[in-house]
């Protein structure tokens, strides 16, 4: 096993020779098998305007050597717009300095899985992209071999140049592009050995860095088209309320306002600028009435207690004889953990542009699921999906919120009503009160121990509000305990919820790892040794299905322990956590020191196994970002309800982590040579558990609920505050 040192921060479609002699190579991301396609003539392959030609994702090579790669997946900061082209360029043996990357629009006939979510883009496309690059390289080498009348085996390709080894003759990809377009497309190509990678595994700057830093228009909020209208929407702030009456007279009389429209359960103010629209919205008078039950956070506390005693729970996994194990146990440990609703709070509030015409609809903006946006818009407007186009902007955060299409449909429906292009913009208050929150959940964990301190029984019951399955029943320690029962209960509520970064596991991991730590303490075992023993048991004598990779999990555990010098440091309390999610494994060690009698979080070590690391710089930022996100929400964030209304409406009351509160983060990757397995989410879940377990070591106090800073155990304490 090798450790990568820490760092800071399909198919080919042979299109045609271009009018200027360049080679255009398209590839279908749904498969990696090459096929022929009709020819297209492009005058400048290096500067193909987005959407000007009906392409799928493709690679083009211009006579001047510029290589253009279209990236189809939405980019929200997970680095996909840089990583996808890196994979193609690696197998192509391209000179990265001559690569241009462009965002592709939605095209479900030519692309597959144009989705950002579930940390699945790289795992899905890894082999497809490699074959795409390798196929192009093969064609270029064959073209050079034909020109020089030498065997292709005597040639090498490197940095966009093909060289004849014996004579030293060289030709650039640009010089070979036209001839390569006449080479037969191979049915199979040889991929590189991972050890021969030159680009993959290195730190590469994000391809949008310059545009982001210099304020170039990249995001949905940046989009502007001459003649478009702006709109803001008044939505019921209380869940379970409906419109009773609307008085829009004053708003309609405001400067720049072109329409006030009531549709669904909303009132939209439409005008010529966001400033004018926002001012008019403030004088709009809307009266609401109750449509159903109105919930409050206090009701949820009572509800959770009732649901935990419910006999209607859905059994998600059951191994062995759980009742007998607990009946005969020498000791039973039972603990409960609870988390609140959370807002996604993306830095860029929700927004989308729509232009609905008689012959179709045009959508432009930030979405994680462009196909869903297209299909739901088509259904809403009575169009065929082929009549709806979707162009993607960069997303200023999503975290699961932009998996939904509600805000897209608002823009589309409004445009259809006012018969004009419209851009709908949410305010931060709209975002905080508009729903689609992380579900509130409560867990009860129980462990049955025998006289030797062995865990012979394990129970987990999760109850959640619009959470679906509150558990991940096949995750560790399932498979390592003879008798196990995992159940889930869901309560339906008018409060809307949705996937929030690392769905369910974002809190479940904390609760599980904090509980296992407490069990280890009760049997007087080192927390890491306790987990490793359970993993050994799952490997030697598995109970039921084991759906996680034991060796990969052990590798991150031992690496985190080694890098943090687990148990060898003085004057520092260490807490451990490990979790498997989205096909990857992350172990963390948090360190807390006591300063002036108060605990301070100083450092977090992380060992991650996500398979082959594509972009070392981007991977580091994903782990670091996941840890910061997990830490901040575990410490501070809290969304509560009173009479169905959120009590937090902006960042003055909804607390996020601040830069000065971020500890040092030391990241290490396991290089095991397997295909990539996802990294956008796996680093978040373990963080809360590592921090809570370190706090126990430092103070002797256990934490059971989030946010930590709202708990009595941390009254007057800010773990992230540097003294």
XYZ file of C-alpha atoms in Angstrom:
723
model
C 0.000 0.000 0.000
C 1.393 3.345 -1.016
C 0.464 6.679 0.462
C 0.214 9.766 -1.735
C 1.871 12.603 0.156
C -0.359 15.295 1.539
C -0.841 18.475 -0.460
C -2.408 21.829 0.200
C -4.707 22.858 -1.223
C -17.420 6.428 -26.086
C -17.235 5.998 -28.160
C -15.433 7.964 -30.598
C -17.447 9.536 -33.403
C -15.251 10.318 -36.368
C -16.796 13.544 -37.565
C -14.678 15.079 -40.352
C -11.664 17.031 -41.317
C -12.530 20.649 -40.724
C -12.397 23.249 -43.457
C -9.030 24.353 -42.108
C -7.706 20.805 -41.908
C -8.396 19.963 -38.251
C -9.687 16.686 -36.849
C -12.902 16.663 -34.832
C -13.444 13.631 -32.648
C -16.662 13.268 -30.693
C -17.283 10.659 -28.047
C -20.508 9.368 -26.598
C -20.305 9.163 -22.825
C -22.881 6.404 -22.631
C -20.390 3.866 -23.929
C -16.798 3.639 -24.900
C -17.234 1.656 -28.118
C -16.294 3.706 -31.168
C -18.785 4.210 -33.979
C -18.876 6.282 -37.145
C -21.087 9.336 -37.576
C -22.097 11.745 -40.281
C -19.572 14.445 -41.094
C -19.804 18.019 -39.946
C -17.693 20.896 -41.233
C -16.440 23.262 -38.557
C -14.306 26.249 -39.521
C -12.547 26.560 -36.185
C -12.440 23.427 -34.082
C -10.543 25.169 -31.291
C -13.299 27.724 -30.733
C -16.490 25.797 -31.376
C -19.341 27.919 -30.040
C -21.363 26.096 -27.377
C -24.485 24.618 -28.936
C -23.613 25.757 -32.499
C -23.291 22.149 -33.727
C -25.366 19.176 -32.624
C -22.616 17.348 -30.764
C -22.432 15.001 -27.878
C -19.431 15.299 -25.630
C -16.394 15.459 -27.888
C -12.719 15.990 -28.343
C -11.458 18.225 -31.108
C -7.981 18.850 -32.366
C -7.244 21.936 -34.422
C -4.315 22.416 -36.831
C -2.673 24.760 -34.317
C -2.646 21.930 -31.750
C -5.414 23.258 -29.536
C -7.471 20.423 -28.048
C -11.028 21.231 -26.985
C -12.968 18.948 -24.661
C -16.615 19.477 -23.766
C -17.593 18.507 -20.231
C -21.268 17.496 -19.881
C -21.814 17.297 -16.116
C -22.895 20.280 -14.018
C -19.998 21.891 -12.155
C -20.745 23.036 -8.619
C -17.274 22.979 -7.129
C -16.608 19.235 -7.205
C -13.962 19.866 -9.876
C -15.618 17.727 -12.542
C -15.028 20.298 -15.262
C -11.287 19.886 -14.700
C -11.123 16.198 -13.788
C -13.096 14.795 -16.748
C -10.814 16.442 -19.336
C -7.746 15.358 -17.355
C -8.762 11.713 -17.784
C -9.198 12.131 -21.538
C -5.966 14.103 -21.846
C -4.018 11.471 -19.902
C -4.846 8.651 -22.293
C -4.486 11.017 -25.249
C -0.994 11.959 -24.055
C -2.007 15.558 -24.609
C -0.115 18.669 -23.685
C -2.389 20.025 -20.947
C -1.316 23.592 -21.678
C -3.028 23.278 -25.076
C -6.311 21.913 -23.725
C -9.476 24.035 -23.674
C -12.488 22.936 -21.656
C -16.057 23.953 -22.452
C -19.369 23.215 -20.726
C -21.769 21.106 -22.792
C -25.543 21.666 -22.790
C -28.037 18.941 -21.901
C -28.254 16.287 -24.610
C -29.720 12.982 -23.462
C -29.262 11.404 -26.898
C -25.529 11.904 -26.818
C -24.657 11.945 -23.115
C -25.343 9.674 -20.208
C -25.825 10.659 -16.600
C -25.589 14.422 -16.883
C -26.063 14.657 -13.150
C -24.085 16.056 -10.273
C -25.023 14.105 -7.165
C -24.139 11.001 -5.212
C -20.408 11.434 -5.829
C -20.891 9.225 -8.892
C -19.661 11.135 -11.945
C -16.029 9.990 -11.981
C -16.816 6.344 -11.053
C -19.399 6.223 -13.837
C -17.270 7.789 -16.559
C -13.739 6.686 -15.663
C -13.327 3.898 -18.229
C -15.404 5.658 -20.884
C -13.218 8.744 -20.753
C -10.001 6.750 -20.769
C -11.108 4.839 -23.879
C -12.062 8.108 -25.532
C -8.583 9.529 -25.062
C -6.815 6.281 -25.944
C -8.809 5.930 -29.172
C -7.789 9.382 -30.334
C -4.144 8.694 -29.500
C -4.264 5.424 -31.502
C -5.633 7.224 -34.555
C -2.983 9.941 -34.385
C -0.162 7.403 -34.048
C -1.527 5.368 -36.972
C -1.638 8.515 -39.096
C 2.008 9.243 -38.340
C 2.977 5.628 -39.067
C 1.260 5.808 -42.456
C 2.968 9.083 -43.382
C 6.428 7.788 -42.452
C 5.713 4.221 -43.660
C 6.882 2.718 -40.385
C 5.253 0.314 -37.905
C 3.094 2.085 -35.318
C 4.932 0.132 -32.656
C 8.073 2.176 -33.377
C 6.311 5.412 -32.418
C 5.615 7.072 -29.102
C 3.151 9.836 -28.216
C 3.795 12.406 -25.540
C 2.599 15.963 -24.902
C 0.631 16.192 -28.158
C 3.593 15.006 -30.276
C 4.160 11.679 -32.077
C 7.831 10.747 -32.421
C 9.623 8.049 -34.397
C 12.044 6.639 -31.877
C 14.740 5.486 -34.323
C 14.951 8.564 -36.561
C 13.831 11.185 -34.083
C 11.234 12.548 -36.523
C 8.330 14.367 -34.837
C 4.853 15.536 -35.766
C 2.416 17.459 -33.619
C -1.182 16.356 -33.131
C -2.254 19.459 -35.038
C -0.137 18.450 -38.042
C -1.574 14.916 -37.942
C -5.222 15.806 -37.286
C -6.482 15.805 -40.902
C -4.776 12.490 -41.743
C -5.958 10.925 -38.503
C -9.539 11.648 -39.536
C -9.096 9.010 -42.302
C -7.766 6.299 -39.980
C -10.115 3.403 -39.221
C -11.567 3.697 -35.736
C -10.287 0.816 -33.589
C -12.777 -1.545 -32.014
C -10.574 -1.907 -28.981
C -7.704 0.094 -27.556
C -5.095 -0.585 -24.933
C -5.285 1.644 -21.894
C -2.278 2.808 -19.944
C -1.000 1.068 -16.886
C -1.827 3.304 -13.942
C 1.856 3.476 -13.036
C 2.480 5.267 -16.346
C 0.112 8.136 -15.627
C 1.724 11.546 -16.015
C -1.202 13.929 -15.565
C -3.631 11.996 -13.398
C -2.612 12.183 -9.755
C -0.967 15.578 -10.059
C -2.327 18.921 -8.803
C -3.981 20.800 -11.683
C -5.576 24.220 -11.338
C -9.322 24.466 -11.824
C -10.003 25.427 -15.447
C -12.372 28.187 -14.303
C -9.990 29.756 -11.787
C -9.136 32.823 -13.845
C -12.756 33.523 -14.743
C -13.884 33.130 -11.136
C -11.148 35.331 -9.721
C -11.652 38.073 -12.290
C -15.434 38.056 -11.978
C -16.286 36.752 -15.439
C -19.906 35.597 -15.896
C -20.011 31.907 -15.022
C -22.907 31.482 -12.626
C -26.671 31.538 -13.009
C -26.904 34.883 -11.259
C -24.477 36.289 -13.855
C -26.683 35.363 -16.784
C -28.329 38.272 -18.552
C -30.106 38.634 -21.867
C -31.286 41.912 -23.326
C -35.045 42.280 -22.896
C -35.509 39.670 -20.203
C -37.627 40.395 -17.137
C -36.787 39.741 -13.515
C -39.093 38.136 -10.970
C -39.266 37.415 -7.272
C -41.899 35.201 -5.741
C -43.781 35.508 -2.482
C -44.239 31.987 -1.142
C -46.048 30.921 2.050
C -43.454 31.151 4.800
C -45.397 28.739 6.985
C -45.634 25.139 5.872
C -49.261 24.035 5.686
C -50.577 27.480 4.677
C -52.399 28.562 1.498
C -53.289 31.911 -0.040
C -56.559 33.417 1.174
C -56.351 36.832 -0.516
C -53.936 39.042 -2.454
C -53.844 42.824 -2.576
C -51.356 43.782 -5.286
C -52.569 47.306 -6.082
C -49.633 49.092 -4.466
C -47.088 46.708 -5.954
C -48.490 47.095 -9.482
C -48.091 50.854 -9.224
C -44.389 50.727 -8.387
C -41.843 51.871 -11.015
C -40.617 49.190 -13.406
C -43.225 46.599 -12.453
C -44.772 44.887 -15.474
C -46.984 42.258 -13.809
C -48.074 40.716 -10.537
C -49.111 37.106 -11.086
C -50.785 34.634 -8.740
C -50.105 31.019 -9.677
C -50.141 27.796 -7.711
C -49.702 28.960 -4.107
C -47.375 31.788 -5.084
C -47.487 35.460 -6.010
C -44.819 36.657 -8.458
C -43.737 40.250 -8.951
C -42.291 40.771 -12.433
C -40.336 43.807 -13.525
C -37.375 45.368 -15.244
C -34.792 45.034 -12.452
C -34.220 43.065 -9.280
C -34.161 46.286 -7.238
C -37.567 47.415 -8.502
C -39.048 43.949 -8.077
C -37.716 43.596 -4.545
C -39.118 47.001 -3.507
C -42.539 46.161 -4.953
C -42.571 42.831 -3.175
C -42.333 44.609 0.156
C -45.647 46.421 -0.370
C -47.471 43.296 -1.571
C -50.222 42.221 0.828
C -50.946 38.492 0.986
C -53.202 36.863 3.557
C -52.841 33.153 4.283
C -54.942 30.500 6.007
C -54.157 27.075 7.407
C -54.327 24.217 4.913
C -53.335 21.437 7.279
C -51.436 20.708 10.460
C -48.886 23.315 11.469
C -45.762 21.864 13.036
C -43.193 23.281 15.387
C -39.844 22.078 16.618
C -41.387 21.415 20.025
C -43.878 19.068 18.346
C -40.962 17.244 16.735
C -39.286 16.536 20.063
C -42.476 14.917 21.326
C -42.994 13.163 18.000
C -39.557 11.581 17.998
C -40.099 10.076 21.427
C -43.391 8.548 20.279
C -41.946 7.203 17.034
C -39.042 5.517 18.786
C -41.621 3.424 20.654
C -43.620 2.728 17.477
C -44.357 -0.885 16.581
C -44.780 0.076 12.918
C -41.091 0.394 12.158
C -39.811 -1.080 8.882
C -37.180 -3.746 9.497
C -34.235 -2.973 7.228
C -31.923 -5.756 8.428
C -32.133 -8.591 10.944
C -29.410 -11.155 11.645
C -29.443 -13.828 14.351
C -31.617 -13.894 17.470
C -31.593 -10.339 18.718
C -34.129 -10.800 21.503
C -32.179 -13.655 23.095
C -28.884 -11.809 22.806
C -30.225 -8.800 24.680
C -32.086 -10.936 27.214
C -28.901 -12.815 28.128
C -26.558 -9.838 27.943
C -24.336 -9.072 30.893
C -24.679 -5.386 30.070
C -26.770 -3.285 27.703
C -25.789 0.203 26.577
C -28.514 2.384 25.087
C -28.096 5.932 23.765
C -30.122 8.363 21.659
C -28.923 11.032 19.217
C -30.853 13.812 17.479
C -30.185 16.322 14.706
C -32.181 19.331 13.505
C -33.365 20.405 10.094
C -30.674 22.209 8.102
C -30.799 24.617 5.197
C -28.627 23.886 2.164
C -27.630 27.557 2.215
C -25.714 27.622 -1.095
C -23.678 30.783 -1.535
C -25.572 31.485 -4.774
C -29.301 31.695 -3.980
C -31.681 29.782 -6.212
C -32.232 31.302 -9.653
C -33.131 30.261 -13.192
C -33.894 31.762 -16.592
C -36.722 30.547 -18.817
C -38.028 31.656 -22.182
C -41.203 29.836 -23.141
C -42.254 30.259 -26.767
C -45.007 28.714 -28.864
C -42.534 26.224 -30.340
C -40.720 25.253 -27.141
C -38.835 26.454 -24.113
C -35.282 27.515 -23.372
C -33.861 27.018 -19.886
C -30.551 28.415 -18.635
C -29.124 28.229 -15.153
C -27.606 26.229 -12.318
C -29.056 22.740 -11.886
C -27.617 19.456 -10.677
C -30.221 17.517 -12.701
C -30.696 19.175 -16.108
C -32.625 16.218 -17.529
C -35.123 16.379 -14.679
C -35.448 20.119 -15.211
C -36.154 19.545 -18.902
C -38.614 16.673 -18.431
C -40.606 18.331 -15.663
C -40.770 21.571 -17.602
C -42.003 19.695 -20.672
C -44.677 17.992 -18.587
C -45.747 21.267 -17.005
C -46.066 23.073 -20.348
C -47.476 20.177 -22.355
C -44.387 20.002 -24.554
C -42.247 17.100 -25.679
C -38.829 16.937 -23.995
C -37.230 17.561 -27.403
C -38.863 21.008 -27.415
C -37.028 22.059 -24.249
C -33.340 22.980 -24.230
C -31.178 23.324 -21.133
C -27.886 25.202 -20.989
C -25.810 24.877 -17.844
C -24.084 27.577 -15.886
C -21.620 26.912 -13.115
C -23.368 26.363 -9.785
C -22.494 28.539 -6.818
C -23.117 25.666 -4.443
C -25.801 23.030 -4.473
C -25.201 20.383 -1.804
C -28.335 18.545 -3.029
C -30.701 21.537 -3.120
C -30.313 21.889 -6.884
C -31.174 18.225 -7.435
C -34.774 19.452 -7.399
C -36.489 21.368 -10.189
C -39.035 23.472 -8.296
C -37.212 26.746 -8.900
C -36.789 25.865 -12.593
C -40.517 25.206 -12.938
C -41.305 28.545 -11.316
C -39.358 30.338 -14.024
C -40.861 28.235 -16.815
C -44.452 28.643 -15.659
C -44.036 32.344 -15.060
C -42.507 32.876 -18.501
C -45.442 31.031 -20.069
C -47.886 33.296 -18.226
C -46.260 36.668 -18.944
C -45.230 35.643 -22.488
C -41.665 36.887 -22.034
C -38.223 35.630 -21.033
C -37.987 35.698 -17.238
C -35.258 35.171 -14.697
C -36.539 34.172 -11.250
C -34.261 35.074 -8.346
C -34.632 33.977 -4.753
C -33.426 36.108 -1.863
C -31.499 34.572 1.000
C -34.663 34.744 3.094
C -36.527 32.876 0.341
C -33.821 30.246 0.448
C -33.946 29.823 4.218
C -37.740 29.692 4.412
C -38.448 27.951 1.109
C -37.954 24.395 2.234
C -36.099 21.341 0.972
C -34.180 20.997 4.205
C -32.026 18.240 5.578
C -34.509 16.005 7.457
C -34.560 16.091 11.232
C -33.758 12.614 12.590
C -33.422 10.801 15.905
C -31.608 7.518 16.516
C -31.598 4.960 19.291
C -28.558 2.690 19.453
C -28.313 -0.341 21.730
C -25.435 -2.736 22.325
C -25.587 -6.058 24.169
C -22.300 -7.106 25.818
C -21.317 -10.473 27.254
C -19.245 -10.997 30.385
C -16.009 -10.676 28.378
C -16.985 -7.323 26.914
C -17.808 -8.704 23.456
C -20.627 -7.002 21.546
C -23.045 -9.863 20.910
C -26.050 -7.749 19.919
C -26.648 -4.453 18.156
C -29.804 -2.467 17.557
C -30.393 0.719 15.608
C -33.738 2.412 15.218
C -33.998 5.619 13.229
C -36.985 7.956 13.046
C -37.111 10.896 10.664
C -39.373 13.570 9.247
C -39.738 13.055 5.484
C -36.418 11.241 5.611
C -37.271 7.978 3.878
C -34.920 5.268 5.122
C -33.103 6.816 8.061
C -30.456 4.084 8.137
C -27.718 2.571 6.022
C -28.403 -0.947 7.199
C -25.545 -2.678 5.396
C -22.825 -0.370 6.619
C -20.376 -1.207 9.381
C -20.788 -2.750 11.937
C -23.321 -4.930 10.088
C -21.642 -8.223 9.298
C -19.470 -8.018 12.405
C -22.145 -8.691 15.049
C -23.970 -12.032 15.392
C -27.304 -10.541 16.328
C -28.409 -7.298 14.749
C -31.665 -5.424 14.201
C -31.939 -2.208 12.182
C -35.274 -0.434 11.790
C -36.581 2.808 10.312
C -39.694 4.928 10.863
C -40.779 7.889 8.731
C -43.154 10.679 9.657
C -44.850 12.578 6.837
C -44.907 16.328 7.238
C -45.776 19.404 5.134
C -42.215 20.571 5.734
C -40.340 19.831 2.521
C -37.039 17.985 2.724
C -34.454 16.798 0.239
C -31.028 15.297 -0.207
C -28.456 17.249 1.793
C -24.755 16.575 1.207
C -24.057 12.923 2.100
C -27.772 12.207 2.669
C -28.612 10.565 6.010
C -24.986 9.619 6.650
C -24.160 13.267 7.362
C -25.581 12.728 10.865
C -25.866 8.940 11.114
C -22.085 8.649 10.960
C -21.682 10.925 13.980
C -24.266 9.015 16.009
C -22.826 5.613 15.068
C -19.215 6.544 15.681
C -19.969 8.319 18.946
C -21.916 5.273 20.136
C -19.186 2.792 19.158
C -16.701 4.992 20.980
C -18.820 4.855 24.105
C -19.138 1.072 23.852
C -15.367 0.749 23.478
C -14.903 2.928 26.555
C -17.360 0.807 28.541
C -15.364 -2.362 27.807
C -12.072 -0.538 28.412
C -10.748 -0.970 24.870
C -8.914 1.486 22.670
C -11.488 2.917 20.212
C -9.399 2.076 17.143
C -8.497 -1.399 18.370
C -12.183 -2.000 19.125
C -13.193 -1.171 15.537
C -10.333 -3.145 13.994
C -11.353 -6.198 16.028
C -14.903 -5.916 14.713
C -13.589 -5.669 11.147
C -11.420 -8.746 11.651
C -14.466 -10.580 12.930
C -16.493 -9.519 9.865
C -13.737 -10.863 7.620
C -13.129 -14.136 9.445
C -16.721 -14.963 10.463
C -19.116 -12.679 8.567
C -22.739 -12.576 9.648
C -25.040 -11.995 6.689
C -23.956 -9.774 3.821
C -20.854 -7.622 4.155
C -21.253 -4.839 1.617
C -18.242 -2.744 2.520
C -14.606 -3.498 1.751
C -13.003 -4.525 5.022
C -9.426 -4.137 3.844
C -10.036 -0.651 2.468
C -11.622 0.432 5.710
C -8.771 -0.998 7.742
C -6.257 0.790 5.525
C -7.693 4.246 6.203
C -7.970 3.456 9.905
C -4.342 2.418 10.257
C -3.156 5.328 8.107
C -5.049 7.896 10.161
C -3.689 6.358 13.340
C -0.138 6.434 12.008
C -0.223 9.974 10.670
C -1.786 11.362 13.846
C 0.498 9.345 16.139
C -2.620 7.996 17.805
C -2.228 7.594 21.540
C 1.361 8.864 21.614
C 0.883 12.577 22.162
C 0.806 14.435 25.439
C -1.461 17.339 26.344
C -3.820 16.640 23.473
C -7.084 14.675 23.398
C -7.652 12.604 20.281
C -10.984 11.398 18.914
C -11.428 8.859 16.136
C -14.101 8.215 13.515
C -14.289 6.196 10.291
C -17.023 5.909 7.703
C -17.874 4.295 4.367
C -20.154 6.187 2.005
C -20.458 6.746 -1.754
C -18.102 3.803 -2.352
C -15.218 5.490 -0.520
C -13.644 5.329 2.930
C -12.480 8.130 5.190
C -10.990 7.926 8.672
C -10.369 10.992 10.815
C -8.621 11.883 14.022
C -9.532 15.142 15.712
C -7.268 16.762 18.286
C -8.461 19.013 21.092
C -6.316 20.824 23.607
C -7.376 22.635 26.759
C -6.602 26.356 26.799
C -7.564 28.509 29.765
C -9.799 25.707 30.909
C -11.695 25.463 27.622
C -11.452 22.865 24.845
C -10.128 24.079 21.491
C -10.166 22.049 18.275
C -6.635 22.309 16.926
C -6.281 19.808 14.099
C -8.010 17.090 12.079
C -6.135 14.296 10.303
C -7.902 12.546 7.432
C -7.008 9.376 5.532
C -9.120 8.850 2.417
C -9.466 5.938 0.020
C -11.334 7.057 -3.086
C -9.361 4.861 -5.477
C -7.198 6.614 -8.042
C -6.975 10.328 -7.313
C -7.526 12.187 -10.599
C -6.627 15.730 -9.611
C -4.630 15.876 -6.407
C -5.383 19.547 -5.863
C -9.106 19.100 -6.418
C -9.179 15.963 -4.273
C -7.511 17.742 -1.405
C -10.058 20.536 -1.613
C -12.919 18.026 -1.653
C -11.717 16.389 1.543
C -10.949 19.676 3.217
C -14.264 21.174 2.105
C -16.198 18.137 3.307
C -14.551 18.318 6.714
C -15.203 22.052 7.071
C -18.816 21.557 5.981
C -19.333 18.666 8.379
C -17.629 20.491 11.230
C -19.493 23.758 10.782
C -22.910 22.162 10.681
C -22.160 19.835 13.579
C -21.024 22.776 15.718
C -23.376 25.593 14.831
C -26.204 25.192 12.309
C -29.778 24.819 13.487
C -33.139 25.364 11.812
C -36.169 25.519 14.077
C -39.884 26.080 13.481
C -42.573 27.970 15.311
C -46.123 27.636 14.023
C -44.743 26.206 10.794
C -42.414 29.152 10.169
C -38.632 28.919 10.243
C -37.209 31.051 13.019
C -33.907 31.486 11.151
C -34.188 33.510 7.948
C -30.659 34.702 7.188
C -27.054 34.228 8.245
C -27.441 36.555 11.229
C -29.443 33.815 12.969
C -28.456 30.723 10.941
C -24.893 30.140 12.028
C -22.217 28.876 9.659
C -18.578 28.197 10.440
C -16.190 31.129 10.058
C -12.745 31.026 8.529
C -10.980 31.666 11.825
C -12.731 28.637 13.334
C -11.320 26.149 10.824
C -8.587 23.969 12.337
C -5.498 22.719 10.568
C -6.437 19.831 8.282
C -3.873 17.198 7.285
C -5.037 15.011 4.366
C -3.552 11.743 3.091
C -4.759 9.515 0.247
C -4.457 5.744 -0.086
C -3.083 4.790 -3.486
C -4.382 1.274 -4.081
C -4.728 1.533 -7.875
C -8.438 0.783 -8.039
C -10.790 2.843 -10.217
C -12.058 6.063 -8.592
C -14.950 5.624 -6.187
C -16.244 9.113 -5.406
C -15.072 11.997 -3.227
C -17.577 14.871 -3.185
C -19.313 13.643 -0.034
C -17.419 10.893 1.869
C -15.221 13.225 3.938
C -18.163 14.967 5.598
C -19.831 12.137 7.604
C -16.911 11.135 9.876
C -16.108 14.646 11.099
C -18.757 15.081 13.783
C -17.884 11.772 15.415
C -14.156 12.457 15.523
C -14.707 15.862 17.124
C -17.271 14.612 19.641
C -15.042 11.709 20.655
C -12.072 14.026 21.101
C -14.202 16.304 23.257
C -15.045 13.378 25.514
C -11.366 12.593 25.898
C -10.678 16.214 26.794
C -13.602 16.949 29.107
C -15.276 13.651 29.985
C -18.520 14.933 28.460
C -20.443 13.040 25.801
C -22.436 14.797 23.077
C -25.651 13.278 21.765
C -27.292 16.058 19.790
C -26.334 18.620 17.173
C -25.511 21.391 16.893
C -22.893 20.829 19.571
C -22.718 24.466 20.675
C -26.422 24.416 21.610
C -25.859 21.602 24.083
C -25.455 22.120 27.817
C -22.137 20.273 27.714
C -20.648 23.071 25.607
C -22.336 26.023 27.241
C -20.081 29.041 26.804
C -17.624 27.075 24.668
C -16.742 27.551 21.008
C -14.546 24.628 19.965
C -13.375 26.492 16.901
C -12.381 29.637 18.694
C -8.652 30.210 18.760
C -7.656 31.756 22.061
